[in-house]
mmCIF file of C-alpha atoms and ligand atoms in Angstrom:
data_model
loop_
_atom_site.group_PDB
_atom_site.id
_atom_site.type_symbol
_atom_site.label_atom_id
_atom_site.label_comp_id
_atom_site.label_asym_id
_atom_site.label_seq_id
_atom_site.Cartn_x
_atom_site.Cartn_y
_atom_site.Cartn_z
ATOM 1 C CA UNK Q 1 17.853 -74.287 -62.889
ATOM 2 C CA UNK Q 2 16.525 -75.217 -60.229
ATOM 3 C CA UNK Q 3 16.472 -73.923 -55.812
ATOM 4 C CA UNK Q 4 14.682 -77.029 -53.259
ATOM 5 C CA UNK Q 5 12.912 -74.954 -50.709
ATOM 6 C CA UNK Q 6 11.705 -76.317 -46.910
ATOM 7 C CA UNK Q 7 9.061 -74.468 -44.756
ATOM 8 C CA UNK Q 8 9.394 -75.172 -41.815
ATOM 9 C CA UNK Q 9 5.350 -76.078 -39.455
ATOM 10 C CA UNK Q 10 5.579 -72.386 -38.494
ATOM 11 C CA UNK Q 11 5.943 -71.057 -41.203
ATOM 12 C CA UNK Q 12 2.468 -72.920 -42.527
ATOM 13 C CA UNK Q 13 0.308 -72.828 -39.104
ATOM 14 C CA UNK Q 14 -2.384 -71.523 -40.903
ATOM 15 C CA UNK Q 15 -3.743 -70.745 -44.463
ATOM 16 C CA UNK Q 16 -2.586 -66.333 -43.837
ATOM 17 C CA UNK Q 17 0.925 -68.889 -43.277
ATOM 18 C CA UNK Q 18 -0.113 -71.059 -46.664
ATOM 19 C CA UNK Q 19 -1.622 -67.753 -48.266
ATOM 20 C CA UNK Q 20 2.240 -65.964 -47.766
ATOM 21 C CA UNK Q 21 3.910 -69.704 -48.367
ATOM 22 C CA UNK Q 22 2.683 -69.219 -52.043
ATOM 23 C CA UNK Q 23 3.545 -66.132 -52.591
ATOM 24 C CA UNK Q 24 6.997 -66.631 -51.527
ATOM 25 C CA UNK Q 25 7.566 -70.237 -54.940
ATOM 26 C CA UNK Q 26 5.845 -67.781 -56.901
ATOM 27 C CA UNK Q 27 7.383 -64.853 -57.072
ATOM 28 C CA UNK Q 28 10.619 -67.259 -57.880
ATOM 29 C CA UNK Q 29 10.217 -69.453 -61.326
ATOM 30 C CA UNK Q 30 12.987 -71.921 -60.147
ATOM 31 C CA UNK Q 31 11.155 -72.756 -56.409
ATOM 32 C CA UNK Q 32 10.094 -76.311 -57.817
ATOM 33 C CA UNK Q 33 11.344 -78.374 -56.115
ATOM 34 C CA UNK Q 34 9.092 -78.164 -51.843
ATOM 35 C CA UNK Q 35 9.545 -79.486 -48.424
ATOM 36 C CA UNK Q 36 7.493 -78.918 -45.840
ATOM 37 C CA UNK Q 37 7.145 -80.280 -42.883
ATOM 38 C CA UNK Q 38 4.174 -80.875 -40.613
ATOM 39 C CA UNK Q 39 1.851 -77.299 -39.482
ATOM 40 C CA UNK Q 40 3.396 -75.722 -36.118
ATOM 41 C CA UNK Q 41 2.295 -73.641 -33.358
ATOM 42 C CA UNK Q 42 0.907 -70.315 -34.687
ATOM 43 C CA UNK Q 43 -0.522 -67.124 -33.758
ATOM 44 C CA UNK Q 44 -3.470 -68.979 -33.150
ATOM 45 C CA UNK Q 45 -2.414 -72.370 -32.560
ATOM 46 C CA UNK Q 46 -0.974 -74.437 -29.970
ATOM 47 C CA UNK Q 47 -0.057 -77.344 -31.159
ATOM 48 C CA UNK Q 48 2.860 -79.209 -33.254
ATOM 49 C CA UNK Q 49 0.837 -81.468 -35.564
ATOM 50 C CA UNK Q 50 3.355 -83.660 -34.886
ATOM 51 C CA UNK Q 51 2.765 -83.616 -31.083
ATOM 52 C CA UNK Q 52 -0.723 -84.131 -31.252
ATOM 53 C CA UNK Q 53 -0.508 -87.589 -33.579
ATOM 54 C CA UNK Q 54 2.203 -88.616 -30.776
ATOM 55 C CA UNK Q 55 0.236 -88.158 -28.462
ATOM 56 C CA UNK Q 56 -3.230 -89.712 -30.481
ATOM 57 C CA UNK Q 57 -0.960 -92.991 -31.213
ATOM 58 C CA UNK Q 58 0.217 -92.968 -26.954
ATOM 59 C CA UNK Q 59 -2.797 -92.863 -26.404
ATOM 60 C CA UNK Q 60 -4.403 -95.525 -28.683
ATOM 61 C CA UNK Q 61 -1.557 -97.975 -27.561
ATOM 62 C CA UNK Q 62 -3.169 -97.766 -24.099
ATOM 63 C CA UNK Q 63 -6.298 -98.067 -25.061
ATOM 64 C CA UNK Q 64 -7.065 -94.563 -24.602
ATOM 65 C CA UNK Q 65 -10.066 -92.873 -25.772
ATOM 66 C CA UNK Q 66 -7.859 -89.557 -28.413
ATOM 67 C CA UNK Q 67 -10.827 -88.734 -30.711
ATOM 68 C CA UNK Q 68 -10.498 -85.216 -28.968
ATOM 69 C CA UNK Q 69 -6.733 -85.215 -29.630
ATOM 70 C CA UNK Q 70 -7.393 -86.202 -33.357
ATOM 71 C CA UNK Q 71 -9.823 -84.103 -33.783
ATOM 72 C CA UNK Q 72 -7.309 -81.029 -33.146
ATOM 73 C CA UNK Q 73 -5.055 -82.707 -36.287
ATOM 74 C CA UNK Q 74 -8.508 -83.031 -37.805
ATOM 75 C CA UNK Q 75 -9.245 -79.972 -37.461
ATOM 76 C CA UNK Q 76 -5.996 -78.184 -38.464
ATOM 77 C CA UNK Q 77 -6.399 -79.013 -42.354
ATOM 78 C CA UNK Q 78 -10.309 -78.921 -43.095
ATOM 79 C CA UNK Q 79 -9.770 -75.276 -41.202
ATOM 80 C CA UNK Q 80 -6.779 -74.249 -43.410
ATOM 81 C CA UNK Q 81 -8.771 -76.361 -47.052
ATOM 82 C CA UNK Q 82 -11.733 -74.188 -46.183
ATOM 83 C CA UNK Q 83 -11.039 -71.175 -45.603
ATOM 84 C CA UNK Q 84 -8.692 -71.378 -49.210
ATOM 85 C CA UNK Q 85 -11.181 -73.292 -50.695
ATOM 86 C CA UNK Q 86 -8.812 -76.013 -51.745
ATOM 87 C CA UNK Q 87 -9.678 -78.115 -53.669
ATOM 88 C CA UNK Q 88 -8.411 -81.700 -52.479
ATOM 89 C CA UNK Q 89 -10.936 -83.919 -50.757
ATOM 90 C CA UNK Q 90 -8.306 -83.844 -47.642
ATOM 91 C CA UNK Q 91 -10.940 -85.359 -45.142
ATOM 92 C CA UNK Q 92 -11.169 -88.993 -46.751
ATOM 93 C CA UNK Q 93 -7.236 -89.260 -45.922
ATOM 94 C CA UNK Q 94 -7.689 -88.233 -43.290
ATOM 95 C CA UNK Q 95 -10.457 -90.154 -42.365
ATOM 96 C CA UNK Q 96 -8.583 -93.646 -43.349
ATOM 97 C CA UNK Q 97 -5.471 -92.893 -40.503
ATOM 98 C CA UNK Q 98 -8.029 -92.654 -38.734
ATOM 99 C CA UNK Q 99 -9.684 -95.724 -39.408
ATOM 100 C CA UNK Q 100 -5.932 -97.458 -39.666
ATOM 101 C CA UNK Q 101 -4.997 -96.538 -36.092
ATOM 102 C CA UNK Q 102 -7.861 -97.927 -35.119
ATOM 103 C CA UNK Q 103 -7.711 -101.156 -36.629
ATOM 104 C CA UNK Q 104 -4.591 -100.895 -35.485
ATOM 105 C CA UNK Q 105 -2.801 -100.982 -38.740
ATOM 106 C CA UNK Q 106 -0.387 -97.952 -38.340
ATOM 107 C CA UNK Q 107 2.649 -98.405 -37.361
ATOM 108 C CA UNK Q 108 3.996 -94.770 -34.416
ATOM 109 C CA UNK Q 109 6.338 -93.525 -37.775
ATOM 110 C CA UNK Q 110 3.536 -94.377 -40.594
ATOM 111 C CA UNK Q 111 0.907 -92.199 -38.207
ATOM 112 C CA UNK Q 112 3.302 -89.595 -37.279
ATOM 113 C CA UNK Q 113 4.706 -88.861 -40.735
ATOM 114 C CA UNK Q 114 0.791 -88.689 -41.309
ATOM 115 C CA UNK Q 115 1.254 -84.389 -41.100
ATOM 116 C CA UNK Q 116 3.908 -83.647 -43.116
ATOM 117 C CA UNK Q 117 2.185 -85.905 -46.042
ATOM 118 C CA UNK Q 118 -2.347 -83.817 -45.362
ATOM 119 C CA UNK Q 119 0.732 -80.876 -45.314
ATOM 120 C CA UNK Q 120 1.726 -81.517 -48.308
ATOM 121 C CA UNK Q 121 -1.032 -83.034 -50.079
ATOM 122 C CA UNK Q 122 -3.448 -79.910 -49.096
ATOM 123 C CA UNK Q 123 -0.144 -77.354 -50.747
ATOM 124 C CA UNK Q 124 0.506 -79.244 -53.548
ATOM 125 C CA UNK Q 125 -3.565 -78.770 -54.616
ATOM 126 C CA UNK Q 126 -3.300 -75.218 -53.568
ATOM 127 C CA UNK Q 127 -0.494 -74.426 -55.739
ATOM 128 C CA UNK Q 128 -1.216 -76.446 -58.257
ATOM 129 C CA UNK Q 129 2.176 -78.651 -57.985
ATOM 130 C CA UNK Q 130 2.649 -82.461 -58.471
ATOM 131 C CA UNK Q 131 2.598 -84.681 -55.236
ATOM 132 C CA UNK Q 132 5.878 -87.059 -54.351
ATOM 133 C CA UNK Q 133 5.581 -89.219 -51.613
ATOM 134 C CA UNK Q 134 8.457 -89.125 -49.060
ATOM 135 C CA UNK Q 135 8.603 -92.680 -48.764
ATOM 136 C CA UNK Q 136 9.250 -93.465 -52.914
ATOM 137 C CA UNK Q 137 12.075 -91.269 -52.726
ATOM 138 C CA UNK Q 138 14.087 -90.979 -49.792
ATOM 139 C CA UNK Q 139 14.752 -94.417 -48.820
ATOM 140 C CA UNK Q 140 16.536 -95.457 -45.382
ATOM 141 C CA UNK Q 141 18.856 -98.536 -44.943
ATOM 142 C CA UNK Q 142 17.641 -101.197 -41.668
ATOM 143 C CA UNK Q 143 20.313 -99.534 -39.944
ATOM 144 C CA UNK Q 144 18.510 -95.949 -39.772
ATOM 145 C CA UNK Q 145 20.963 -94.567 -41.937
ATOM 146 C CA UNK Q 146 19.476 -93.583 -45.692
ATOM 147 C CA UNK Q 147 20.810 -94.986 -48.562
ATOM 148 C CA UNK Q 148 21.828 -92.440 -51.029
ATOM 149 C CA UNK Q 149 22.441 -93.829 -53.798
ATOM 150 C CA UNK Q 150 19.265 -94.843 -54.206
ATOM 151 C CA UNK Q 151 17.531 -91.646 -52.564
ATOM 152 C CA UNK Q 152 19.584 -89.544 -54.967
ATOM 153 C CA UNK Q 153 18.815 -92.190 -57.811
ATOM 154 C CA UNK Q 154 14.599 -91.967 -56.896
ATOM 155 C CA UNK Q 155 14.468 -88.671 -56.492
ATOM 156 C CA UNK Q 156 16.239 -87.503 -59.516
ATOM 157 C CA UNK Q 157 14.111 -90.143 -62.014
ATOM 158 C CA UNK Q 158 10.596 -88.739 -60.197
ATOM 159 C CA UNK Q 159 11.642 -85.565 -60.961
ATOM 160 C CA UNK Q 160 12.702 -86.089 -64.515
ATOM 161 C CA UNK Q 161 8.993 -86.554 -64.876
ATOM 162 C CA UNK Q 162 7.742 -83.317 -62.601
ATOM 163 C CA UNK Q 163 8.179 -80.032 -63.569
ATOM 164 C CA UNK Q 164 7.185 -78.923 -60.144
ATOM 165 C CA UNK Q 165 6.670 -80.299 -57.367
ATOM 166 C CA UNK Q 166 5.906 -80.674 -53.180
ATOM 167 C CA UNK Q 167 7.257 -83.121 -51.151
ATOM 168 C CA UNK Q 168 6.419 -84.061 -47.671
ATOM 169 C CA UNK Q 169 8.964 -83.949 -45.118
ATOM 170 C CA UNK Q 170 10.466 -85.808 -42.085
ATOM 171 C CA UNK Q 171 10.133 -89.220 -43.658
ATOM 172 C CA UNK Q 172 11.182 -92.153 -45.959
ATOM 173 C CA UNK Q 173 10.622 -95.588 -46.102
ATOM 174 C CA UNK Q 174 12.984 -98.567 -44.913
ATOM 175 C CA UNK Q 175 13.539 -101.659 -47.741
ATOM 176 C CA UNK Q 176 10.214 -103.196 -46.721
ATOM 177 C CA UNK Q 177 8.325 -100.387 -47.103
ATOM 178 C CA UNK Q 178 7.325 -99.358 -43.629
ATOM 179 C CA UNK Q 179 7.934 -96.057 -42.899
ATOM 180 C CA UNK Q 180 11.119 -94.024 -41.616
ATOM 181 C CA UNK Q 181 11.369 -91.073 -39.773
ATOM 182 C CA UNK Q 182 14.549 -88.749 -39.119
ATOM 183 C CA UNK Q 183 14.817 -87.673 -35.780
ATOM 184 C CA UNK Q 184 12.425 -84.174 -34.558
ATOM 185 C CA UNK Q 185 13.054 -81.350 -37.133
ATOM 186 C CA UNK Q 186 14.303 -83.646 -39.798
ATOM 187 C CA UNK Q 187 12.441 -82.010 -42.441
ATOM 188 C CA UNK Q 188 15.407 -79.193 -43.200
ATOM 189 C CA UNK Q 189 17.434 -83.211 -43.644
ATOM 190 C CA UNK Q 190 15.001 -84.028 -45.969
ATOM 191 C CA UNK Q 191 15.187 -80.962 -48.103
ATOM 192 C CA UNK Q 192 19.461 -81.261 -48.150
ATOM 193 C CA UNK Q 193 18.794 -84.547 -49.796
ATOM 194 C CA UNK Q 194 16.480 -82.954 -53.160
ATOM 195 C CA UNK Q 195 18.946 -80.722 -53.119
ATOM 196 C CA UNK Q 196 21.773 -82.352 -53.441
ATOM 197 C CA UNK Q 197 19.853 -84.723 -56.180
ATOM 198 C CA UNK Q 198 18.613 -82.174 -57.257
ATOM 199 C CA UNK Q 199 21.869 -80.239 -58.393
ATOM 200 C CA UNK Q 200 20.836 -77.272 -57.312
ATOM 201 C CA UNK Q 201 21.778 -74.676 -57.151
ATOM 202 C CA UNK Q 202 20.091 -72.721 -53.770
ATOM 203 C CA UNK Q 203 18.488 -74.521 -51.099
ATOM 204 C CA UNK Q 204 16.336 -72.119 -49.654
ATOM 205 C CA UNK Q 205 14.877 -72.256 -45.741
ATOM 206 C CA UNK Q 206 11.835 -70.667 -44.561
ATOM 207 C CA UNK Q 207 11.530 -70.039 -41.429
ATOM 208 C CA UNK Q 208 9.814 -68.333 -38.462
ATOM 209 C CA UNK Q 209 13.288 -65.914 -38.031
ATOM 210 C CA UNK Q 210 15.487 -64.112 -40.334
ATOM 211 C CA UNK Q 211 18.276 -66.883 -40.428
ATOM 212 C CA UNK Q 212 20.741 -66.944 -37.795
ATOM 213 C CA UNK Q 213 21.166 -65.298 -35.378
ATOM 214 C CA UNK Q 214 24.485 -65.158 -32.441
ATOM 215 C CA UNK Q 215 22.145 -66.901 -29.486
ATOM 216 C CA UNK Q 216 18.582 -67.517 -29.730
ATOM 217 C CA UNK Q 217 15.761 -64.230 -30.415
ATOM 218 C CA UNK Q 218 13.643 -66.124 -27.891
ATOM 219 C CA UNK Q 219 15.741 -66.611 -25.211
ATOM 220 C CA UNK Q 220 17.854 -63.091 -25.489
ATOM 221 C CA UNK Q 221 16.544 -60.166 -27.104
ATOM 222 C CA UNK Q 222 18.097 -58.451 -30.160
ATOM 223 C CA UNK Q 223 21.030 -60.843 -30.798
ATOM 224 C CA UNK Q 224 23.279 -60.142 -33.978
ATOM 225 C CA UNK Q 225 22.433 -62.287 -36.799
ATOM 226 C CA UNK Q 226 24.998 -63.970 -38.788
ATOM 227 C CA UNK Q 227 25.539 -62.829 -42.242
ATOM 228 C CA UNK Q 228 27.318 -66.152 -43.508
ATOM 229 C CA UNK Q 229 28.894 -69.014 -41.807
ATOM 230 C CA UNK Q 230 30.815 -71.916 -42.817
ATOM 231 C CA UNK Q 231 29.469 -75.695 -43.019
ATOM 232 C CA UNK Q 232 32.231 -76.053 -40.395
ATOM 233 C CA UNK Q 233 30.372 -72.833 -38.093
ATOM 234 C CA UNK Q 234 27.479 -74.052 -39.365
ATOM 235 C CA UNK Q 235 28.060 -77.906 -37.996
ATOM 236 C CA UNK Q 236 29.072 -76.795 -34.566
ATOM 237 C CA UNK Q 237 26.464 -74.765 -33.329
ATOM 238 C CA UNK Q 238 24.023 -76.992 -34.785
ATOM 239 C CA UNK Q 239 24.935 -79.419 -32.403
ATOM 240 C CA UNK Q 240 25.535 -76.738 -29.879
ATOM 241 C CA UNK Q 241 21.412 -77.160 -29.896
ATOM 242 C CA UNK Q 242 21.104 -73.819 -32.224
ATOM 243 C CA UNK Q 243 17.554 -75.276 -33.711
ATOM 244 C CA UNK Q 244 16.605 -73.242 -35.703
ATOM 245 C CA UNK Q 245 18.416 -75.925 -38.046
ATOM 246 C CA UNK Q 246 19.229 -79.092 -38.065
ATOM 247 C CA UNK Q 247 22.537 -81.204 -37.038
ATOM 248 C CA UNK Q 248 22.265 -83.401 -39.673
ATOM 249 C CA UNK Q 249 21.313 -80.558 -42.806
ATOM 250 C CA UNK Q 250 24.833 -79.648 -44.171
ATOM 251 C CA UNK Q 251 26.434 -83.651 -44.358
ATOM 252 C CA UNK Q 252 24.285 -84.221 -47.559
ATOM 253 C CA UNK Q 253 24.801 -80.081 -49.150
ATOM 254 C CA UNK Q 254 29.111 -80.138 -48.351
ATOM 255 C CA UNK Q 255 30.517 -81.885 -51.063
ATOM 256 C CA UNK Q 256 28.603 -80.362 -53.892
ATOM 257 C CA UNK Q 257 29.245 -76.939 -52.170
ATOM 258 C CA UNK Q 258 25.173 -76.006 -52.618
ATOM 259 C CA UNK Q 259 25.000 -72.887 -50.702
ATOM 260 C CA UNK Q 260 22.336 -72.971 -47.573
ATOM 261 C CA UNK Q 261 19.787 -69.729 -46.684
ATOM 262 C CA UNK Q 262 18.204 -69.846 -43.629
ATOM 263 C CA UNK Q 263 14.859 -66.745 -44.541
ATOM 264 C CA UNK Q 264 12.139 -65.840 -42.348
ATOM 265 C CA UNK Q 265 8.839 -66.313 -44.334
ATOM 266 C CA UNK Q 266 7.372 -63.787 -42.764
ATOM 267 C CA UNK Q 267 9.520 -61.532 -44.286
ATOM 268 C CA UNK Q 268 11.270 -62.402 -46.664
ATOM 269 C CA UNK Q 269 12.735 -59.320 -47.514
ATOM 270 C CA UNK Q 270 14.495 -58.672 -44.735
ATOM 271 C CA UNK Q 271 17.279 -61.625 -45.992
ATOM 272 C CA UNK Q 272 19.073 -64.146 -43.706
ATOM 273 C CA UNK Q 273 21.715 -65.567 -43.401
HETATM 274 P P1 ADP H 1 10.206 -74.770 -38.061
HETATM 275 O O1 ADP H 1 9.221 -74.751 -37.635
HETATM 276 O O2 ADP H 1 10.720 -73.014 -39.463
HETATM 277 O O3 ADP H 1 11.816 -75.866 -38.834
HETATM 278 P P2 ADP H 1 12.403 -74.784 -35.589
HETATM 279 O O4 ADP H 1 11.698 -74.188 -34.435
HETATM 280 O O5 ADP H 1 12.955 -75.882 -36.162
HETATM 281 O O6 ADP H 1 12.082 -73.657 -36.653
HETATM 282 O O7 ADP H 1 13.863 -73.666 -35.841
HETATM 283 C C1 ADP H 1 13.051 -71.880 -35.829
HETATM 284 C C2 ADP H 1 13.243 -70.895 -34.712
HETATM 285 O O8 ADP H 1 14.862 -71.669 -33.480
HETATM 286 C C3 ADP H 1 13.593 -69.843 -33.796
HETATM 287 O O9 ADP H 1 11.594 -69.282 -33.733
HETATM 288 C C4 ADP H 1 14.392 -69.797 -32.301
HETATM 289 O O10 ADP H 1 13.417 -69.046 -32.408
HETATM 290 C C5 ADP H 1 15.195 -70.803 -32.480
HETATM 291 N N1 ADP H 1 16.995 -69.808 -32.441
HETATM 292 C C6 ADP H 1 17.007 -71.378 -31.641
HETATM 293 N N2 ADP H 1 18.934 -71.149 -31.745
HETATM 294 C C7 ADP H 1 18.386 -70.023 -33.164
HETATM 295 C C8 ADP H 1 19.794 -68.726 -33.809
HETATM 296 N N3 ADP H 1 21.136 -69.080 -33.533
HETATM 297 N N4 ADP H 1 18.892 -68.098 -34.317
HETATM 298 C C9 ADP H 1 17.625 -67.795 -34.986
HETATM 299 N N5 ADP H 1 17.098 -69.114 -34.686
HETATM 300 C C10 ADP H 1 16.808 -69.240 -33.167
HETATM 301 N N1 LIG H 2 7.530 -82.330 -37.784
HETATM 302 C C1 LIG H 2 8.727 -82.677 -37.800
HETATM 303 C C2 LIG H 2 8.272 -82.028 -35.860
HETATM 304 O O1 LIG H 2 7.962 -80.654 -35.573
HETATM 305 C C3 LIG H 2 9.672 -82.463 -38.087
HETATM 306 C C4 LIG H 2 10.048 -81.546 -38.492
HETATM 307 O O2 LIG H 2 9.338 -79.910 -38.193
HETATM 308 O O3 LIG H 2 11.001 -80.754 -39.515
HETATM 309 O O4 LIG H 2 9.879 -82.600 -35.333
HETATM 310 MG MG1 MG H 3 13.011 -76.648 -37.825
#
C-alpha cells in the first residue's frame, strides 16, 4: 500500500521548503515513492534551475562564458546542503557535470535533466530514502513515446528491492541510454507512471496552490476552488492551459482509475482538489 508523491519546483526552492517536504513525507508512512522536480522560484530565489541549465547549454554551445550562470545553479544546491547539514557530497556531482559540459560530453537533455537528478540526490540523503535514477526506469522509444511495458516492468522490479525511494522527474532514457526529457512541467507525468506501475492508491501532487481553481490565481483574484473534477474535465482544463498540471498527467492514471490529489506543500492542511 503506497502513495506516490510529487513535489514541484516551487515546493523545493530552498532549505525551508526541503524541511516542509520532509515533514509532509514523514507525516504519512505510505508516502514511499517520491518524485521531484528541480528547484524552482521561491521567496528569495528568482531562477528556475531548469531555465538556468538551458541557458548554460546555449552559452557553451556558442562559446560564451557561462561560469557565473553555472555558479548560480551550484550555489542553490550547496546552500540547501549546508543549511540542512546534508551528508552527501553533491559538490562532486556538480563538478562532474560542469567538466562534462566543458568537454562537450553533455547533450542538452542530459544537462537539463541534472536539475532533477541533483535535487533527488539531496532529498534522498536528507530523508534517508534510496535514490533511484529515472534513466533506468522511464523508457522512451525512439519516437519519443514512453515504452509503457518496459517502464512498468522496471519500476516494479526496482521497488521490489527498496522500500522507500526518491526519483528525479522529467526525464528517462532512449534504448541507447541517451537521456530524453518530457516537455516542460513533465515531472507530473513521470509520477503518473510510477503511480500506475506500483498500483498506488493515491497520487499526491504537491505544488504551491491548494488545488485546482476556476482560473489561475496569479491572474484572477480569489477564484473559486474546484473540490472534485473528473479525468476528462481535468484534461480539458490542462490542454486549455491551466498550468498547474501537465496535460498528459492523467493518461497513465485513467485505466486503473488511480485518484490524483493536488495539494499545497505550504498548506497541506487546507486540502486540495
Ligand atoms: P510546480 O512547481 O509545483 O510544478 P507549477 O508552477 O507548474 O507548479 O503549477 C502551479 C501554478 O499553476 C500555480 O502557482 C498557479 O499560478 C498556476 N495555475 C494555472 N492555472 C491554475 C488553476 N486553474 N488552478 C490553480 N493553479 C493554476
Ligand atoms: N523542471 C522541469 C521544468 O521546469 C520539469 C518540471 O518542473 O516538472 O519544466
Ligand atoms: Mg509544474
